[in-house]
Amino acid sequence: MRALLSGLLLLPVLSSLAAEWRLSEVCPAGFRPEQGRCYLQSLYGEYASLQDSGVGGLKTGLPPLREGFTPQQIDLGRLMFFDPLLSGDGTLACSSCHQPSKGFADGRGLSVGINGQLAHRSAPSLWNVGFLKRLFWDARASSLEEQMEGPLYSPIEMGNSREHLLKSLNESAAYPALFKQAFGDSAISLDRIYTAITAFESSLVSLNSRYDLYANGVHEVLNKDEIEGMNVFRSFVARCAECHTPPTFTNQQIAILGTPEPDGHAFDSGVQAVTGDASQRGGFKVPTLRNIEFSAPYMHSGRFETLREAVAFYTGGRGHAVPEGEKLNLHWHIWEPNLTDREIDVLVAFLKTLSDESFMPPLPSAVPSGLRPVVDVKPN
Amino acid sequence: MKNPIRLGLLCLGLLCSMPSLWAADIPVKDGESIQDAVNKASPGDVVLIYPGTYKESVYIDKDNITLRGVVEEGKWPVLEGEGKRNDAILYSGNDFTVEWLTITHYKGNAIMGQSGNNFTIRYNKVIDTGVYGIFPQFGKNGLIEYNVLSGIEDAAIYVGMCDNVDVRHNEVFDNVAGIEIENTRHALVENNYAHDNTAGLLVFITPGLPIKTTFDVILRNNFVVNNNTPNFGAPGSIVSKVPQGIGIVVMAADDVIVEGNIVSGNKTAGIVITDLAFITDISSDPESEPNPDRLVFLDNLMFDNGADPVAEVKALMLTQFSRTGPDILATPGSAQEQDNCIINRERYTSFGVKKWSECERRNTADVLSYRIPGGAPSEPVTATNRTKLLYQGICAGCHAYNMRMIGPPTLAVQALYRNDAQGIADYIAEPHKVRPDYPAMPSQGHLSPELRKDVAEYMLKVTK
């Protein structure tokens, strides 16, 4: 009854708004238009990459990006991303757990879904997510389209259903016209919803950090400590760069580290639960480190509050946090580097050189549903 | 007074744009810093390191730099890690050469590369140094020759995730693994002397890495003898599972040719061919194909292998009514198909190769090198294209030439500033909102004043 009432109250505002919504005709920052579609323009476009995999040292090409969307599709995705109309009860948007000010994560160990329910894992950052071949901490999805069905329809996350999502978008005053601008006609299908949100998420590119200037030959932008940190990072004592390979700072593989769960939480079996392969027990996707400064807390469980704690985990010794009785095939890069306090400090300093929000998308002050856009969530 | 300054600037410009003509030798003497010299060096320069002891880690993030030790009357330049420094040399630049250095007591690697193409690593001595001795990773087109390495707790020479590499004329001894070719294609391992390691030569696919294959590898004319050193690999490392006493291991790699090697005195086996089940406590990777396929065994001299095999191999041999281990062992379940081949198989003690066919190929004399003629392409970053890269990578992300994007069109900026590059340079250091209908520009104040000016000048000259 309350929902209906507020819906009625909003109606006049909506219809006046509907006429005004006009999707952007220009590509997002960092993308160049080519025959009406948007393609990334990056310093890394000049370089090759071994086996086209986008892993390696400073001057290495990128892995393939999901690109080639139209500006209108990207913009429609942007509006839907911040629109709580996409959740079952109109209270949560994608941006509830992927907040721009928190590195497109949510600042929580475990995310909070519909009706205040706790999700099972920490929300990952979406910066540079368009380069990833596997999504979710346990790598169970292989495309952004496939991935977003998880949170949208999870009863503990956005709590929506396919039917209800289509119904609410079709019944909204503004969306059919916006789909027409983005796709040529006003039909709203699940595929088109997924395409538009994928288009927006793929535009969240962060490759203009001070580190990137260094990588491209402008060495003076990093100070002595940061360069020292970079050398610890890629050294074969810390071995960070073995899995967090530039330029995306992930090798997109599964690694078993044996990081701890929050107190009182059961052991998370990770990839094993997806594949059934016991050798992958406790395995999780190697996350990117770009904009890592903004997306605390860290690890699949959000167990580490600060970057320094997360880095210090690795020097605690191979398997030191594995619960008794657990048999894990820990990754062979995990050993006991015995880093000094200073080395940990400069590592953290280096990680902060990966920060770049210069291509932050415009944050909407209104969304087509007329609901209040979720742009920044204040912590409780 | 004006002229010398102008001349100096002119020379600087020329140096940047024509490195090869202006290549310089930069001497480093005992008590000085190699890194300082590298920081000063421009593409094409040679850093000459004179005899002395250098306690530092050196990184080279520039293209076309050579580190060359100067050996005088038997006195070498020594890089000394004192057991506390991480890696001795880290390079990421293309066309990098390092030669004539002694490297000792580092915790990490002696010489490590990340994605540098066209590397040359030769005439170095690496002693008691950390994880790997020489470790190019993600590199294309490389040469590793005439190095001597000893006392390494993993692989002395580890070619990881590379393409087109020649490894020849090296001596590796008293290491866990001598020479390891891992997740690498087109590698020629020739004329090396691998002795007294836990295992001599290894050709592997390791699962869980982003590059998934190893194929087209030639092991030719190597001495692989007496590799019986007890395994002292770090717990958890992959080589720590390699049984002692093996000459050559081929694990999961494809199209490996073994020719003309002298393999003797290895107590477990001369050559072991196996699948990924060989390493049992590693997580599986559905994208890594675990079986070795299409192996080619041409003439090799093998004798006195398997005199005292580890228990598993001994048990296998007993099934053949033999107490001593083999020259060639293909472990049960791996590489026992006809697409593998061998010639003159009657000369060897072998296990698991009965179904192998007779090879059509008799030798590899047609293959002289696996390096790419003319080298892998690489474009040194000069002052000119550095500015262009900056403009295209950062500025053009928001400023199109003649249309509105995120910021105003470049044409509009050109009209506004005309010849005032400094004005643009000052603005990008501290942008302030000018146009109400455009978003604020992020500051580029971290760029040096010179670079901001260069980019501003470039922006004023853009014509399309």
Coordinates of N, CA and C in Angstrom, one line a residue, chain B residues 15-129:
Chain B
L15 N 69.9 13.7 -28.6 CA 70.1 12.5 -27.8 C 68.9 11.6 -27.7
C16 N 67.8 12.4 -27.4 CA 66.5 11.7 -27.2 C 66.0 11.1 -28.5
S17 N 66.2 11.8 -29.5 CA 65.5 11.3 -30.8 C 66.4 10.3 -31.6
M18 N 67.7 10.4 -31.4 CA 68.6 9.6 -32.1 C 69.6 8.9 -31.2
P19 N 69.1 8.0 -30.4 CA 69.9 7.4 -29.3 C 71.1 6.7 -29.9
S20 N 70.9 6.0 -31.0 CA 72.0 5.1 -31.4 C 73.3 5.9 -31.9
L21 N 73.1 7.1 -32.4 CA 74.2 7.8 -32.9 C 75.0 8.5 -31.7
W22 N 74.3 8.7 -30.6 CA 74.8 9.4 -29.5 C 75.1 8.5 -28.3
A23 N 75.1 7.2 -28.5 CA 75.3 6.3 -27.4 C 76.5 6.6 -26.6
A24 N 76.4 6.6 -25.3 CA 77.6 6.9 -24.5 C 77.9 5.8 -23.6
D25 N 79.2 5.8 -23.2 CA 79.6 4.9 -22.1 C 79.5 5.6 -20.8
I26 N 78.9 5.0 -19.8 CA 78.8 5.7 -18.5 C 79.6 4.8 -17.5
P27 N 80.7 5.3 -17.1 CA 81.5 4.4 -16.2 C 81.0 4.5 -14.7
V28 N 81.1 3.3 -14.1 CA 80.8 3.3 -12.6 C 82.0 2.6 -11.9
K29 N 82.6 3.3 -11.0 CA 83.7 2.8 -10.3 C 83.3 2.3 -8.9
D30 N 84.2 1.5 -8.3 CA 84.0 1.0 -6.9 C 83.6 2.2 -6.0
G31 N 82.6 2.0 -5.2 CA 82.1 3.1 -4.3 C 81.0 4.0 -4.9
E32 N 80.8 3.9 -6.2 CA 79.7 4.6 -6.9 C 78.5 3.7 -7.0
S33 N 77.4 4.3 -7.5 CA 76.2 3.5 -7.6 C 75.8 3.2 -9.1
I34 N 75.6 1.9 -9.3 CA 75.2 1.5 -10.7 C 73.8 2.1 -11.0
Q35 N 72.9 2.2 -10.0 CA 71.6 2.8 -10.2 C 71.7 4.2 -10.7
D36 N 72.6 5.0 -10.1 CA 72.7 6.4 -10.5 C 73.1 6.4 -12.0
A37 N 74.0 5.5 -12.4 CA 74.4 5.5 -13.8 C 73.2 5.2 -14.7
V38 N 72.4 4.2 -14.2 CA 71.3 3.8 -15.1 C 70.3 4.9 -15.2
N39 N 70.1 5.6 -14.1 CA 69.2 6.8 -14.1 C 69.6 7.8 -15.1
K40 N 70.9 8.0 -15.2 CA 71.4 9.0 -16.2 C 71.4 8.5 -17.6
A41 N 71.3 7.2 -17.8 CA 71.5 6.6 -19.1 C 70.3 6.9 -20.0
S42 N 70.6 7.0 -21.3 CA 69.6 7.1 -22.3 C 69.7 5.9 -23.2
P43 N 68.6 5.6 -23.9 CA 68.6 4.4 -24.8 C 69.9 4.4 -25.7
G44 N 70.5 3.2 -25.7 CA 71.7 3.1 -26.4 C 73.0 3.1 -25.6
D45 N 72.9 3.7 -24.4 CA 74.0 3.8 -23.5 C 74.5 2.5 -22.9
V46 N 75.8 2.5 -22.6 CA 76.4 1.3 -22.0 C 76.9 1.8 -20.6
V47 N 76.4 1.1 -19.6 CA 76.9 1.4 -18.2 C 78.1 0.4 -18.0
L48 N 79.3 0.9 -17.9 CA 80.5 0.1 -17.7 C 80.8 0.0 -16.2
I49 N 80.7 -1.2 -15.7 CA 80.9 -1.4 -14.2 C 82.3 -1.9 -13.9
Y50 N 83.1 -1.1 -13.3 CA 84.5 -1.5 -13.1 C 84.6 -2.4 -11.8
P51 N 85.7 -3.2 -11.7 CA 85.8 -4.1 -10.5 C 85.6 -3.4 -9.2
G52 N 84.9 -4.0 -8.3 CA 84.6 -3.5 -7.0 C 83.4 -4.2 -6.5
T53 N 82.9 -3.8 -5.3 CA 81.7 -4.5 -4.7 C 80.6 -3.5 -4.7
Y54 N 79.5 -3.9 -5.2 CA 78.3 -3.0 -5.3 C 77.2 -3.5 -4.5
K55 N 76.8 -2.9 -3.5 CA 75.8 -3.4 -2.6 C 74.5 -2.6 -2.9
E56 N 73.8 -3.1 -3.9 CA 72.5 -2.4 -4.3 C 71.7 -3.4 -5.1
S57 N 70.4 -3.0 -5.3 CA 69.6 -3.6 -6.3 C 69.4 -2.6 -7.4
V58 N 69.5 -3.1 -8.6 CA 69.5 -2.2 -9.8 C 68.2 -2.5 -10.6
Y59 N 67.5 -1.4 -11.0 CA 66.3 -1.7 -11.8 C 66.5 -0.9 -13.1
I60 N 66.1 -1.4 -14.2 CA 66.2 -0.8 -15.5 C 64.9 -0.7 -16.2
D61 N 64.2 0.4 -16.1 CA 62.9 0.5 -16.8 C 63.0 1.4 -18.0
K62 N 64.1 1.3 -18.7 CA 64.3 2.0 -20.0 C 64.6 1.0 -21.1
D63 N 64.5 1.5 -22.3 CA 64.8 0.6 -23.4 C 66.3 0.7 -23.8
N64 N 66.8 -0.4 -24.3 CA 68.2 -0.3 -25.0 C 69.3 0.2 -24.1
I65 N 69.4 -0.4 -22.9 CA 70.5 -0.2 -22.0 C 71.3 -1.4 -21.8
T66 N 72.6 -1.2 -21.8 CA 73.5 -2.4 -21.5 C 74.3 -2.1 -20.2
L67 N 74.2 -3.2 -19.3 CA 75.1 -3.2 -18.1 C 76.3 -4.1 -18.5
R68 N 77.5 -3.6 -18.5 CA 78.6 -4.4 -18.9 C 79.7 -4.3 -17.8
G69 N 80.0 -5.5 -17.2 CA 81.1 -5.5 -16.2 C 82.4 -5.4 -16.9
V70 N 83.3 -4.7 -16.3 CA 84.7 -4.6 -16.8 C 85.6 -5.5 -16.0
V71 N 86.1 -6.6 -16.6 CA 87.0 -7.5 -15.8 C 88.4 -7.2 -16.1
E72 N 89.2 -6.8 -15.0 CA 90.6 -6.4 -15.2 C 91.5 -7.4 -14.5
E73 N 92.3 -8.0 -15.2 CA 93.3 -8.9 -14.6 C 92.6 -9.9 -13.6
G74 N 91.5 -10.4 -14.1 CA 90.8 -11.4 -13.2 C 89.9 -10.8 -12.2
K75 N 89.9 -9.5 -12.0 CA 89.1 -8.9 -11.0 C 87.7 -8.5 -11.6
W76 N 86.7 -8.9 -10.9 CA 85.3 -8.7 -11.5 C 84.6 -7.7 -10.6
P77 N 83.6 -7.0 -11.3 CA 82.6 -6.3 -10.5 C 81.7 -7.3 -9.8
V78 N 81.4 -7.1 -8.5 CA 80.6 -8.0 -7.7 C 79.3 -7.2 -7.2
L79 N 78.2 -7.8 -7.5 CA 76.9 -7.3 -6.9 C 76.7 -8.1 -5.7
E80 N 76.7 -7.5 -4.5 CA 76.7 -8.3 -3.2 C 75.4 -8.0 -2.5
G81 N 74.6 -9.0 -2.3 CA 73.3 -8.8 -1.7 C 73.3 -9.0 -0.2
E82 N 74.4 -9.5 0.4 CA 74.6 -9.6 1.8 C 73.4 -10.4 2.5
G83 N 72.7 -11.2 1.8 CA 71.6 -12.0 2.3 C 70.4 -11.1 2.7
K84 N 70.4 -9.8 2.4 CA 69.3 -9.0 2.8 C 68.6 -8.3 1.7
R85 N 69.3 -8.1 0.6 CA 68.7 -7.4 -0.5 C 67.8 -8.4 -1.3
N86 N 66.8 -7.8 -2.0 CA 65.9 -8.7 -2.7 C 66.5 -9.2 -4.0
D87 N 66.2 -8.5 -5.1 CA 66.8 -9.0 -6.4 C 68.0 -8.1 -6.7
A88 N 68.9 -8.7 -7.5 CA 70.1 -7.9 -7.9 C 69.8 -7.0 -9.1
I89 N 69.2 -7.5 -10.1 CA 68.9 -6.8 -11.3 C 67.5 -7.0 -11.7
L90 N 66.7 -6.0 -11.9 CA 65.3 -6.1 -12.3 C 65.2 -5.3 -13.6
Y91 N 64.9 -5.9 -14.7 CA 64.7 -5.1 -15.9 C 63.3 -5.3 -16.5
S92 N 62.8 -4.2 -17.1 CA 61.5 -4.3 -17.8 C 61.7 -3.7 -19.2
G93 N 62.8 -3.0 -19.5 CA 63.0 -2.4 -20.8 C 63.2 -3.4 -21.9
N94 N 63.0 -3.0 -23.1 CA 63.3 -3.8 -24.2 C 64.8 -3.7 -24.6
D95 N 65.4 -4.6 -25.3 CA 66.7 -4.5 -25.8 C 67.7 -4.3 -24.7
F96 N 67.6 -5.1 -23.6 CA 68.4 -5.0 -22.5 C 69.5 -6.0 -22.5
T97 N 70.8 -5.6 -22.2 CA 71.9 -6.5 -22.1 C 72.5 -6.4 -20.8
V98 N 72.9 -7.6 -20.2 CA 73.7 -7.6 -19.0 C 74.8 -8.6 -19.1
E99 N 76.0 -8.3 -18.9 CA 77.1 -9.2 -19.1 C 78.3 -8.9 -18.1
W100 N 79.1 -9.9 -17.9 CA 80.3 -9.8 -17.2 C 80.1 -9.3 -15.7
L101 N 79.1 -9.8 -15.0 CA 78.9 -9.5 -13.6 C 79.0 -10.7 -12.7
T102 N 79.5 -10.5 -11.5 CA 79.4 -11.6 -10.5 C 78.3 -11.1 -9.6
I103 N 77.3 -12.0 -9.3 CA 76.2 -11.7 -8.5 C 76.1 -12.7 -7.4
T104 N 76.0 -12.3 -6.1 CA 76.0 -13.2 -5.0 C 75.2 -12.7 -3.8
H105 N 74.6 -13.7 -3.1 CA 74.0 -13.5 -1.8 C 72.8 -12.6 -1.8
Y106 N 72.0 -12.6 -2.9 CA 70.7 -11.9 -2.9 C 69.6 -12.9 -2.4
K107 N 68.5 -12.3 -1.8 CA 67.4 -13.1 -1.3 C 66.5 -13.6 -2.5
G108 N 66.4 -12.7 -3.5 CA 65.4 -13.0 -4.6 C 66.2 -13.6 -5.8
N109 N 66.1 -13.0 -6.9 CA 66.7 -13.4 -8.1 C 68.0 -12.6 -8.4
A110 N 68.9 -13.2 -9.1 CA 70.0 -12.5 -9.6 C 69.6 -11.5 -10.7
I111 N 69.1 -12.1 -11.7 CA 68.7 -11.2 -12.9 C 67.3 -11.6 -13.2
M112 N 66.3 -10.6 -13.1 CA 64.9 -10.9 -13.4 C 64.4 -9.9 -14.4
G113 N 63.7 -10.4 -15.4 CA 63.1 -9.5 -16.4 C 61.6 -9.7 -16.3
Q114 N 60.9 -8.6 -16.6 CA 59.4 -8.6 -16.7 C 59.1 -8.0 -18.0
S115 N 58.7 -8.8 -19.0 CA 58.2 -8.3 -20.3 C 59.2 -7.6 -21.1
G116 N 60.4 -7.5 -20.8 CA 61.4 -6.9 -21.7 C 61.7 -7.8 -22.9
N117 N 61.5 -7.4 -24.1 CA 61.8 -8.2 -25.3 C 63.3 -8.0 -25.7
N118 N 63.8 -8.9 -26.5 CA 65.2 -8.8 -27.0 C 66.2 -8.6 -25.9
F119 N 66.2 -9.6 -25.0 CA 67.2 -9.5 -23.9 C 68.4 -10.3 -24.2
T120 N 69.5 -9.9 -23.7 CA 70.8 -10.7 -23.8 C 71.4 -10.8 -22.4
I121 N 71.6 -12.0 -21.9 CA 72.2 -12.2 -20.6 C 73.3 -13.2 -20.7
R122 N 74.6 -12.7 -20.6 CA 75.7 -13.5 -20.9 C 76.9 -13.2 -20.1
Y123 N 77.8 -14.2 -19.9 CA 79.1 -14.1 -19.2 C 78.9 -13.6 -17.8
N124 N 77.8 -14.1 -17.1 CA 77.7 -13.7 -15.7 C 78.0 -14.9 -14.8
K125 N 78.5 -14.6 -13.6 CA 78.6 -15.6 -12.6 C 77.6 -15.4 -11.5
V126 N 76.8 -16.3 -11.2 CA 75.7 -16.2 -10.2 C 75.9 -17.2 -9.1
I127 N 76.2 -16.8 -7.9 CA 76.6 -17.8 -6.9 C 75.7 -17.6 -5.6
D128 N 75.2 -18.7 -5.1 CA 74.4 -18.6 -3.8 C 73.4 -17.5 -3.8
T129 N 72.6 -17.4 -4.8 CA 71.6 -16.3 -4.8 C 70.2 -16.8 -5.0

